Amino acid sequence: MATYKIVRRYKHSYRKRTLETGLTLEEAQAHCGNPETSSHTCITSTAQRITQRNGAWFDGYEKE
């Protein structure tokens, strides 16, 4: 069975950060469907601080 990882990517950088590993496709899709997983849709102060520090970003998933 394939597993997936959540990767945070930043618009103005090639940098990426792995946030979670070992997820099912459904779990990875559910994570990425949350509005808090993108700088364009987040509203929490924590996510907004990430945006202020790093610029635009989003979470995506990749097959491991």
Phi, psi and omega in degrees: 000134180286146173239162186230157176235151177267128182235128176267127179243147182246137186300316187259029183203151173277356182295141172218157185226127176279125182260323181212153176226167174075024183269153170284166178301319180296319178295318179295317179294322178295317178301311184289343177279351180282131180300339180282003182258023177208141179294339182278342184236354183288151178229349180286153181295325179298311180293324178292327175294321176300318180294316179298322182284322191240354185082194184298144181205165173204158175259134175230179177231152179225148173291138179275000000 
